[in-house]
């Protein structure tokens, strides 16, 4: 296993972290239950191979991930860094930080948490929850008391917001999205490192989407075994990534990810360029130039135009066929979802008049339904 300094925290973390958000589950009497034995076996195997960072959260796996991770930590607690997250969206008053922390310590059955995150921070939540209820004060107190070792945040917002949060000066590490398909945070991650924060990334294999593509691995002409291998190597090559959390759901995934992380060789400049040119070339030929600006919305018939085009691009450019088809079937599939698929288009032409990209939306929707429907 390879290790990297985790910012200025004084901790060295394994390149691959165990994301405990997709542990195997089964339905028993209509309720989801994590398959404990199988999960613990996977986690221990990863620990034995040198993975020393495990990440969970309050609500993962129907609220059971923390309990199972806690059981897996028995005998490993002093060798592994534990990361979990406080559900900021459930906070209603000052004191809730402490209430959740105590509940989570209990669920995990540990004395302390190494990296305790404010889960899913964005600008709005920072202002209306963290500052409003003075949670940073509670975080400092918890750290002074040794209940948490480091104050961290996970992040879902625009990169400039990440920089502003870093400048608050209290956070020691950040967890954000980064992969071959989504490089939006690249510059903010560099900023985080420059300011001494550890950077953990989630979704290195695109939340499992990239695993299903056999197209992208062709970018390097057969020099990688699989698209997930390419995706992980791409993420590890960025020196600003300290640890990449992969949500592992079975032993095959654990073995494959550990293999790539242990034998990791950075992609060369030429290889990175070859990947970019490969994607650009495919985009030029097949991409629908939709920018998701939503000027065409709302469609009077609720057709989910930008979402359908996004899925078509996943299908054609990145070869994510199964993922795109599945997501397309999900559009409007439950009664609360008012979005409709492409076949609900009545060809009124309103959207085409509004689209700054001049996309022939009606025609493209028909194609999309033929392919994804
Ligand atoms: S043409 Fe179709 S997709 Fe466009 S606004 Fe009319 S119904 Fe909606
Ligand atoms: S207006 Fe055009 S570019 Fe904007 S979301 Fe609609 S289809 Fe895409």
mmCIF file of C-alpha atoms and ligand atoms in Angstrom, residues 288-297 305-306 309 351 354-359 361, ligand 2:
data_model
loop_
_atom_site.group_PDB
_atom_site.id
_atom_site.type_symbol
_atom_site.label_atom_id
_atom_site.label_comp_id
_atom_site.label_asym_id
_atom_site.label_seq_id
_atom_site.Cartn_x
_atom_site.Cartn_y
_atom_site.Cartn_z
ATOM 1 C CA UNK A 288 -25.139 16.713 -27.131
ATOM 2 C CA UNK A 289 -23.836 20.223 -26.339
ATOM 3 C CA UNK A 290 -26.280 20.746 -23.480
ATOM 4 C CA UNK A 291 -24.816 22.931 -20.702
ATOM 5 C CA UNK A 292 -27.644 22.161 -18.230
ATOM 6 C CA UNK A 293 -28.491 25.890 -18.199
ATOM 7 C CA UNK A 294 -32.195 24.963 -17.922
ATOM 8 C CA UNK A 295 -33.367 27.909 -20.038
ATOM 9 C CA UNK A 296 -35.628 25.374 -21.747
ATOM 10 C CA UNK A 297 -37.284 24.488 -18.447
ATOM 11 C CA UNK A 305 -34.726 17.694 -20.942
ATOM 12 C CA UNK A 306 -31.258 18.461 -19.436
ATOM 13 C CA UNK A 309 -29.270 14.803 -22.395
ATOM 14 C CA UNK A 351 -37.898 24.591 -25.606
ATOM 15 C CA UNK A 354 -35.260 29.069 -25.690
ATOM 16 C CA UNK A 355 -32.155 26.916 -26.062
ATOM 17 C CA UNK A 356 -29.015 29.087 -26.450
ATOM 18 C CA UNK A 357 -27.158 26.047 -27.817
ATOM 19 C CA UNK A 358 -29.685 25.710 -30.643
ATOM 20 C CA UNK A 359 -30.071 22.007 -29.937
ATOM 21 C CA UNK A 361 -34.310 19.136 -28.780
HETATM 22 S S1 LIG B 2 -31.693 25.202 -22.917
HETATM 23 FE FE1 LIG B 2 -30.488 23.866 -24.212
HETATM 24 S S2 LIG B 2 -28.491 23.849 -23.280
HETATM 25 FE FE2 LIG B 2 -29.897 24.687 -21.749
HETATM 26 S S3 LIG B 2 -30.551 22.884 -20.570
HETATM 27 FE FE3 LIG B 2 -32.056 23.150 -22.204
HETATM 28 S S4 LIG B 2 -31.297 21.832 -23.837
HETATM 29 FE FE4 LIG B 2 -29.604 22.138 -22.442
#
